[in-house]
Short mmCIF file of C-alpha atoms and ligand atoms in Angstrom, two decimals:
data_model
loop_
_atom_site.label_atom_id
_atom_site.label_comp_id
_atom_site.label_asym_id
_atom_site.label_seq_id
_atom_site.Cartn_x
_atom_site.Cartn_y
_atom_site.Cartn_z
CA UNK A 7 113.60 98.72 143.59
CA UNK A 8 116.66 98.38 140.86
CA UNK A 9 115.81 97.03 137.27
CA UNK A 10 117.47 96.88 133.98
CA UNK A 11 115.10 97.07 131.14
CA UNK A 12 115.20 94.19 128.63
CA UNK A 13 112.72 95.41 125.61
CA UNK A 14 110.11 97.40 124.79
CA UNK A 15 106.57 95.72 124.99
CA UNK A 16 102.91 96.69 122.94
CA UNK A 17 101.68 99.35 124.82
CA UNK A 18 105.26 101.39 124.66
CA UNK A 19 106.10 100.10 128.16
CA UNK A 20 109.70 98.99 129.17
CA UNK A 21 109.88 95.02 130.50
CA UNK A 22 112.20 94.14 133.12
CA UNK A 23 112.54 90.70 135.27
CA UNK A 24 113.23 90.68 138.94
CA UNK A 25 112.50 88.36 141.88
CA UNK A 26 110.20 86.15 139.53
CA UNK A 27 108.12 89.11 139.11
CA UNK A 28 107.35 90.95 135.52
CA UNK A 29 107.76 94.66 135.99
CA UNK A 30 106.37 97.05 133.30
CA UNK A 31 108.14 100.56 133.39
CA UNK A 32 106.55 103.32 131.47
CA UNK A 33 109.07 105.83 129.78
CA UNK A 34 111.93 103.64 129.90
CA UNK A 35 114.47 102.74 127.25
CA UNK A 36 116.08 99.13 126.28
CA UNK A 37 119.17 98.55 128.63
CA UNK A 38 118.43 101.16 130.97
CA UNK A 39 119.82 100.40 134.49
CA UNK A 40 116.72 102.24 136.64
CA UNK A 41 115.51 102.84 140.25
CA UNK A 42 111.80 102.63 140.15
CA UNK A 43 108.77 102.95 142.35
CA UNK A 44 106.00 100.40 141.93
CA UNK A 45 102.54 101.99 141.50
CA UNK A 46 100.39 99.05 141.54
CA UNK A 47 100.69 95.42 141.39
CA UNK A 48 98.27 92.86 139.37
CA UNK A 49 99.21 89.13 140.40
CA UNK A 50 102.79 88.68 139.31
CA UNK A 51 103.05 91.82 137.09
CA UNK A 52 104.02 95.03 138.86
CA UNK A 53 103.34 98.33 137.20
CA UNK A 54 106.14 100.86 138.03
CA UNK A 55 107.66 104.52 137.16
CA UNK A 56 111.16 105.74 137.17
CA UNK A 57 112.68 107.54 140.12
CA UNK A 58 116.27 107.54 138.84
CA UNK A 59 118.06 106.53 135.89
CA UNK A 60 121.15 104.90 137.41
CA UNK A 61 122.90 104.19 134.01
CA UNK A 62 121.07 105.36 130.86
CA UNK A 63 120.58 103.11 127.90
CA UNK A 64 122.86 104.18 125.03
CA UNK A 65 119.54 104.88 122.76
CA UNK A 66 118.34 107.10 125.90
CA UNK A 67 118.47 110.87 125.25
CA UNK A 68 117.08 114.02 127.08
CA UNK A 69 113.20 114.62 126.10
CA UNK A 70 113.11 117.92 124.70
CA UNK A 71 109.36 118.69 125.45
CA UNK A 72 108.87 120.22 128.74
CA UNK A 73 105.36 118.62 129.41
CA UNK A 74 107.10 115.11 128.76
CA UNK A 75 106.21 112.65 131.41
CA UNK A 76 103.24 114.80 132.43
CA UNK A 77 101.18 114.76 128.95
CA UNK A 78 99.94 111.86 127.99
CA UNK A 79 100.51 112.19 124.38
CA UNK A 80 104.03 111.33 123.78
CA UNK A 81 105.89 108.44 125.42
CA UNK A 82 108.88 107.69 123.51
CA UNK A 83 110.71 111.03 123.42
CA UNK A 84 113.28 109.41 125.59
CA UNK A 85 114.30 107.28 122.41
CA UNK A 86 116.89 108.10 119.61
CA UNK A 87 114.76 108.11 116.63
CA UNK A 88 116.40 104.71 115.38
CA UNK A 89 115.57 103.48 118.60
CA UNK A 90 111.86 104.18 118.05
CA UNK A 91 111.95 102.59 114.91
CA UNK A 92 113.15 99.47 116.46
CA UNK A 93 111.05 99.34 119.36
CA UNK A 94 107.99 99.37 116.81
CA UNK A 95 109.33 96.60 114.63
CA UNK A 96 109.86 94.56 118.26
CA UNK A 97 106.13 95.73 119.21
CA UNK A 98 105.02 94.35 115.88
CA UNK A 99 106.81 91.10 116.21
CA UNK A 100 105.77 90.47 119.66
CA UNK A 101 102.02 90.85 118.66
CA UNK A 102 102.61 88.81 115.55
CA UNK A 103 104.41 85.88 117.78
CA UNK A 104 102.22 86.34 120.92
CA UNK A 105 98.48 87.07 119.69
CA UNK A 106 98.79 85.81 116.07
CA UNK A 107 101.04 82.86 117.32
CA UNK A 108 103.16 82.92 114.03
CA UNK A 109 106.10 80.56 114.54
CA UNK A 110 108.14 82.62 111.93
CA UNK A 111 107.67 86.29 111.73
CA UNK A 112 109.76 87.68 108.77
CA UNK A 113 111.84 90.70 108.75
CA UNK A 114 109.98 93.85 109.88
CA UNK A 115 110.95 97.33 108.50
CA UNK A 116 109.47 100.46 109.95
CA UNK A 117 109.17 103.01 107.20
CA UNK A 118 110.69 106.45 109.16
CA UNK A 119 108.58 109.54 108.88
CA UNK A 120 109.96 112.27 106.81
CA UNK A 121 109.45 114.57 109.84
CA UNK A 122 110.12 113.66 113.24
CA UNK A 123 108.50 116.60 115.04
CA UNK A 124 105.61 119.20 113.81
CA UNK A 125 104.20 116.48 111.93
CA UNK A 126 100.85 116.33 113.05
CA UNK A 127 97.82 117.65 110.85
CA UNK A 128 95.10 116.13 113.05
CA UNK A 129 94.62 116.68 116.77
CA UNK A 130 92.02 116.44 119.70
CA UNK A 131 92.55 119.10 121.99
CA UNK A 132 90.83 118.34 125.60
CA UNK A 133 89.03 121.17 127.49
CA UNK A 134 88.42 121.79 131.43
CA UNK A 135 86.25 124.84 131.77
CA UNK A 136 86.42 124.37 135.57
CA UNK A 137 90.19 124.89 135.77
CA UNK A 138 90.44 126.84 132.72
CA UNK A 139 93.20 124.26 130.84
CA UNK A 140 93.39 123.33 127.30
CA UNK A 141 95.34 120.41 126.12
CA UNK A 142 95.81 116.82 126.21
CA UNK A 143 94.98 114.41 128.85
CA UNK A 144 97.44 113.62 131.45
CA UNK A 145 99.35 110.19 131.58
CA UNK A 146 96.93 107.74 132.72
CA UNK A 147 94.16 110.12 133.99
CA UNK A 148 91.64 112.18 132.69
CA UNK A 149 92.95 115.49 134.01
CA UNK A 150 93.48 117.92 131.26
CA UNK A 151 97.55 118.61 131.01
CA UNK A 152 97.37 122.57 129.97
CA UNK A 153 99.61 122.66 127.13
CA UNK A 154 100.97 125.97 125.58
CA UNK A 155 103.08 124.63 122.73
CA UNK A 156 102.81 121.17 121.60
CA UNK A 157 106.40 119.79 119.76
CA UNK A 158 104.67 117.51 117.10
CA UNK A 159 101.95 119.71 115.95
CA UNK A 160 102.35 121.12 112.49
CA UNK A 161 103.31 124.82 112.80
CA UNK A 162 100.09 126.06 111.32
CA UNK A 163 98.01 123.95 114.10
CA UNK A 164 99.98 125.50 116.50
CA UNK A 165 99.01 128.87 115.92
CA UNK A 166 95.60 127.54 115.99
CA UNK A 167 96.27 126.26 119.70
CA UNK A 168 97.46 129.55 120.48
CA UNK A 169 94.23 131.21 118.99
CA UNK A 170 91.96 129.02 120.94
CA UNK A 171 94.18 129.46 124.20
CA UNK A 172 93.52 133.30 123.86
CA UNK A 173 90.01 132.97 123.17
CA UNK A 174 87.88 134.54 125.77
CA UNK A 175 86.06 131.74 128.33
CA UNK A 176 82.90 133.33 127.94
CA UNK A 177 82.85 132.49 124.17
CA UNK A 178 83.47 128.54 124.62
CA UNK A 179 80.05 127.04 124.31
CA UNK A 180 79.12 125.80 128.36
CA UNK A 181 79.23 122.02 127.70
CA UNK A 182 82.58 122.23 125.34
CA UNK A 183 84.78 119.51 126.37
CA UNK A 184 87.09 118.56 123.23
CA UNK A 185 87.91 120.15 119.85
CA UNK A 186 88.47 117.97 117.15
CA UNK A 187 90.78 120.05 114.74
CA UNK A 188 92.40 119.27 111.31
CA UNK A 189 94.56 121.39 108.70
CA UNK A 190 94.44 120.97 104.92
CA UNK A 191 96.55 122.57 102.06
CA UNK A 192 95.80 126.24 103.50
CA UNK A 193 93.14 126.22 106.25
CA UNK A 194 92.08 124.66 109.48
CA UNK A 195 88.95 122.93 110.36
CA UNK A 196 87.59 122.74 113.93
CA UNK A 197 84.63 120.76 115.15
CA UNK A 198 82.46 121.70 116.74
CA UNK A 199 82.37 125.31 115.33
CA UNK A 200 82.12 127.69 117.93
CA UNK A 201 82.81 131.86 118.10
CA UNK A 202 85.41 132.58 114.94
CA UNK A 203 86.35 128.93 114.51
CA UNK A 204 84.17 127.36 111.72
CA UNK A 205 84.09 123.36 110.58
CA UNK A 206 85.91 124.37 107.32
CA UNK A 207 85.80 122.17 104.43
CA UNK A 208 89.44 121.27 103.33
CA UNK A 209 91.46 119.56 100.86
CA UNK A 210 94.82 117.92 100.61
CA UNK A 211 97.15 116.30 97.73
CA UNK A 212 98.56 113.14 98.39
CA UNK A 213 100.57 111.64 95.63
CA UNK A 214 98.44 111.99 92.34
CA UNK A 215 95.09 112.64 94.50
CA UNK A 216 93.57 115.29 96.05
CA UNK A 217 91.12 114.71 99.08
CA UNK A 218 88.45 116.86 100.58
CA UNK A 219 87.68 116.47 104.14
CA UNK A 220 86.76 118.35 107.34
CA UNK A 221 87.23 117.95 111.31
CA UNK A 222 84.16 115.68 111.51
CA UNK A 223 85.41 113.05 109.52
CA UNK A 224 88.65 110.97 109.84
CA UNK A 225 91.74 111.75 108.13
CA UNK A 226 95.25 110.47 108.75
CA UNK A 227 97.65 112.52 111.00
CA UNK A 228 101.07 112.29 109.13
CA UNK A 229 100.11 112.70 105.41
CA UNK A 230 104.00 112.78 104.39
CA UNK A 231 104.47 109.38 104.73
CA UNK A 232 100.92 108.16 103.03
CA UNK A 233 102.53 107.83 99.43
CA UNK A 234 104.52 105.28 100.54
CA UNK A 235 101.90 103.60 102.90
CA UNK A 236 99.35 103.56 99.84
CA UNK A 237 101.78 102.11 97.59
CA UNK A 238 102.93 99.49 100.04
CA UNK A 239 98.94 98.46 100.84
CA UNK A 240 98.16 98.27 97.21
CA UNK A 241 101.22 96.21 96.20
CA UNK A 242 100.42 95.08 92.39
CA UNK A 243 96.86 94.68 93.20
CA UNK A 244 94.81 94.94 90.08
CA UNK A 245 91.55 93.37 88.50
CA UNK A 246 87.71 93.24 88.78
CA UNK A 247 86.60 93.87 91.88
CA UNK A 248 87.71 95.60 94.83
CA UNK A 249 86.27 96.28 98.55
CA UNK A 250 87.78 99.12 100.50
CA UNK A 251 86.28 98.51 104.19
CA UNK A 252 86.21 101.22 106.60
CA UNK A 253 87.10 103.65 103.83
CA UNK A 254 86.96 107.20 105.60
CA UNK A 255 87.15 110.00 102.89
CA UNK A 256 88.50 107.53 100.33
CA UNK A 257 91.92 107.79 100.91
CA UNK A 258 92.86 104.08 99.37
CA UNK A 259 89.40 104.04 97.40
CA UNK A 260 90.60 106.46 94.93
CA UNK A 261 94.09 104.66 94.15
CA UNK A 262 91.90 101.57 94.14
CA UNK A 263 89.50 102.75 91.52
CA UNK A 264 92.46 103.37 89.01
CA UNK A 265 93.46 99.56 89.12
CA UNK A 266 89.94 97.62 89.44
CA UNK A 267 87.27 97.64 86.95
CA UNK A 268 84.84 98.35 90.13
CA UNK A 269 85.48 99.37 93.77
CA UNK A 270 82.92 99.02 96.59
CA UNK A 271 84.01 101.39 99.61
CA UNK A 272 82.02 101.11 103.01
CA UNK A 273 82.17 103.98 105.87
CA UNK A 274 79.81 104.43 108.92
CA UNK A 275 80.27 107.98 109.06
CA UNK A 276 78.14 109.61 106.87
CA UNK A 277 80.10 113.02 106.65
CA UNK A 278 83.45 110.91 105.48
CA UNK A 279 81.35 108.74 103.13
CA UNK A 280 79.94 112.18 101.28
CA UNK A 281 83.27 113.36 100.95
CA UNK A 282 84.75 110.08 99.58
CA UNK A 283 81.83 110.43 97.11
CA UNK A 284 82.83 113.72 96.24
CA UNK A 285 86.45 112.59 95.96
CA UNK A 286 85.91 109.94 93.70
CA UNK A 287 83.64 112.37 91.45
CA UNK A 288 86.03 114.97 91.23
CA UNK A 289 88.81 112.78 90.33
CA UNK A 290 86.43 111.71 87.56
CA UNK A 291 86.39 108.14 88.76
CA UNK A 292 82.64 106.62 87.99
CA UNK A 293 83.42 103.10 88.73
CA UNK A 294 83.37 103.05 92.45
CA UNK A 295 80.75 103.68 94.75
CA UNK A 296 80.60 104.27 98.40
CA UNK A 297 78.11 102.74 100.85
CA UNK A 298 77.18 104.43 104.10
CA UNK A 299 77.07 101.44 106.55
CA UNK A 300 78.69 99.63 109.24
CA UNK A 301 81.21 97.15 107.43
CA UNK A 302 79.42 94.40 109.62
CA UNK A 303 76.23 95.15 107.75
CA UNK A 304 77.69 96.12 104.20
CA UNK A 305 79.87 93.07 103.74
CA UNK A 306 76.77 90.98 103.90
CA UNK A 307 75.39 92.36 100.57
CA UNK A 308 78.53 91.97 98.73
CA UNK A 309 79.35 89.50 95.74
CA UNK A 310 82.44 88.20 94.77
CA UNK A 311 85.65 90.17 95.16
CA UNK A 312 89.27 89.62 94.27
CA UNK A 313 91.01 92.05 96.90
CA UNK A 314 89.86 93.40 99.78
CA UNK A 315 91.57 96.34 101.65
CA UNK A 316 90.64 97.22 105.36
CA UNK A 317 91.50 99.72 107.57
CA UNK A 318 89.51 99.81 110.69
CA UNK A 319 89.95 101.80 113.65
CA UNK A 320 91.82 100.64 117.18
CA UNK A 321 89.14 97.99 117.92
CA UNK A 322 89.98 95.82 114.54
CA UNK A 323 87.52 94.26 112.89
CA UNK A 324 84.42 92.80 114.21
CA UNK A 325 84.48 88.88 114.25
CA UNK A 326 81.70 89.16 111.98
CA UNK A 327 83.48 91.26 109.41
CA UNK A 328 86.32 88.64 109.21
CA UNK A 329 83.59 85.77 108.63
CA UNK A 330 82.17 87.88 105.93
CA UNK A 331 85.87 88.43 104.53
CA UNK A 332 86.40 84.62 104.47
CA UNK A 333 82.97 83.97 103.12
CA UNK A 334 84.05 85.90 100.00
CA UNK A 335 87.12 84.44 99.65
CA UNK A 336 89.17 87.23 97.89
CA UNK A 337 92.52 86.15 96.31
CA UNK A 338 94.30 88.90 98.31
CA UNK A 339 94.09 90.80 101.41
CA UNK A 340 95.37 94.06 102.62
CA UNK A 341 94.97 94.88 106.37
CA UNK A 342 96.29 98.14 107.46
CA UNK A 343 95.97 98.69 110.82
CA UNK A 344 96.91 101.33 113.60
CA UNK A 345 97.07 98.57 116.51
CA UNK A 346 99.19 95.82 115.92
CA UNK A 347 97.54 93.72 118.82
CA UNK A 348 94.11 93.58 117.38
CA UNK A 349 95.56 93.19 113.86
CA UNK A 350 97.40 90.03 115.29
CA UNK A 351 94.10 89.14 116.95
CA UNK A 352 91.88 89.10 113.32
CA UNK A 353 95.26 87.48 111.55
CA UNK A 354 95.49 84.81 113.55
CA UNK A 355 91.61 84.02 112.05
CA UNK A 356 92.34 84.99 108.96
CA UNK A 357 95.38 82.64 108.62
CA UNK A 358 93.18 79.87 110.25
CA UNK A 359 90.62 80.61 107.45
CA UNK A 360 93.25 79.87 104.51
CA UNK A 361 95.48 82.93 103.99
CA UNK A 362 99.21 83.01 104.34
CA UNK A 363 101.36 86.38 104.81
CA UNK A 364 103.09 87.64 101.72
CA UNK A 365 104.53 90.95 103.46
CA UNK A 366 104.62 92.70 106.55
CA UNK A 367 105.45 96.70 106.56
CA UNK A 368 105.40 98.96 109.39
CA UNK A 369 104.98 102.97 108.96
CA UNK A 370 105.93 105.55 111.34
CA UNK A 371 103.10 107.62 111.09
CA UNK A 372 103.41 108.77 114.98
CA UNK A 373 107.06 109.63 115.70
CA UNK A 374 107.62 110.17 119.46
CA UNK A 375 104.61 108.00 120.54
CA UNK A 376 104.54 103.93 120.67
CA UNK A 377 101.85 103.89 118.03
CA UNK A 378 102.51 102.37 114.65
CA UNK A 379 100.91 101.63 111.47
CA UNK A 380 100.95 98.11 110.12
CA UNK A 381 100.33 96.77 106.80
CA UNK A 382 100.15 93.00 105.96
CA UNK A 383 99.38 91.74 102.44
CA UNK A 384 97.85 88.17 102.54
CA UNK A 385 97.13 85.57 99.99
CA UNK A 386 94.58 82.71 99.69
CA UNK A 387 96.55 79.61 100.06
CA UNK A 388 93.61 76.67 100.44
C1 SAM B 135 91.40 104.15 110.71
S1 SAM B 135 90.18 104.92 110.07
C2 SAM B 135 90.53 104.56 108.08
C3 SAM B 135 90.14 105.67 107.05
C4 SAM B 135 90.71 105.58 105.81
N1 SAM B 135 90.79 104.34 105.35
C5 SAM B 135 92.05 106.69 105.75
O1 SAM B 135 93.22 106.09 105.86
O2 SAM B 135 91.55 107.61 105.92
C6 SAM B 135 88.76 104.30 110.17
C7 SAM B 135 87.51 104.53 109.71
O3 SAM B 135 86.42 103.57 109.85
C8 SAM B 135 85.07 104.14 109.84
N2 SAM B 135 84.53 103.21 110.99
C9 SAM B 135 84.43 103.03 112.13
N3 SAM B 135 83.53 101.85 112.50
C10 SAM B 135 83.22 101.62 111.37
C11 SAM B 135 82.17 100.48 111.29
N4 SAM B 135 81.87 99.75 112.02
N5 SAM B 135 81.90 100.40 109.87
C12 SAM B 135 82.26 100.95 109.00
N6 SAM B 135 82.91 102.01 109.26
C13 SAM B 135 83.44 102.36 110.52
C14 SAM B 135 85.38 105.31 110.93
O4 SAM B 135 84.52 106.23 110.59
C15 SAM B 135 86.98 105.81 109.98
O5 SAM B 135 86.58 106.71 108.90
#
């Protein structure tokens, strides 16, 4: 069938309307006139893929990566970089209107990434020892797409990919299905360790702080944009007590400890929590402590706080965490999120609980993909 793409939706798919049906088309550009094949139907919604670009959108470009379309990693390479940023602003707006039910969404700026390619310092490589393939999952499947070269990886990590790929298969642990890999200032860390590859401890300077971490702990994948992200997420916050929920190795805990008298970080992964404590100690910050706990449990044991920063995984914050935050009644909340849909779900509850939005910022931590980091600053109004 022939369709025209109206805009890009959350999840990165293009939206088209035809014959009373809603059609979701992957790897499309807004304004494209396409011939598509319907892959499956769910009620009045059709899921389709591009057969032929009949008239390309003015923002469509030739995807430079030879794996584009097959590899499940990058789904925005068909868009100019400006169009990627515009689509991400639309995605955030759509979630805030449809899921958070905001009547008026303020203007959203998505801060561009200093690097649009070769920016990733962290990746997970899938390994199929049966077919002897190493790379990323194929689009919409759990088959491994064998990738020799990845255009969004930092060049040093590309070298590591090549080293892993040239390792004798006999050296791989028989049950190894994926490898987590991360780069620091001058070394690489892999988990699990095997053969010549170690789970090294790394360090990296971000703004004025130095962070240590390894491949068993979370670290943001695009460090070049982190100083801007941290500055926006903290705003002009300062005062007596702050909470940093889902704090990882302390990316926000350290700068918060420079502005608040007391800071409490909560992190479930013991490896990350240990690095967070060490990072605070090496920065000489004795006014912050980090609890190794799930936030759902950790938030119950907290007294009054003025400021809460939360940066949960894609699933967002558990209901009990939102309830715990509302019970604490902080003057301000900074919600950092890598999934606008779960952010909007939680935001709705925070607004119902008496908070209003001060500002919204988008940060393009993930160029060439539909993913976007969003920060929403909230203030207690009741
Ligand atoms: C998106 S990362 C953010 C980490 C940190 N704020 C940063 O920017 O580097 C989310 C973190 O939450 C942790 N986490 C996941 N579920 C959790 C839970 N239920 N309670 C506490 N921490 C959790 C993960 O281990 C991870 O370190």
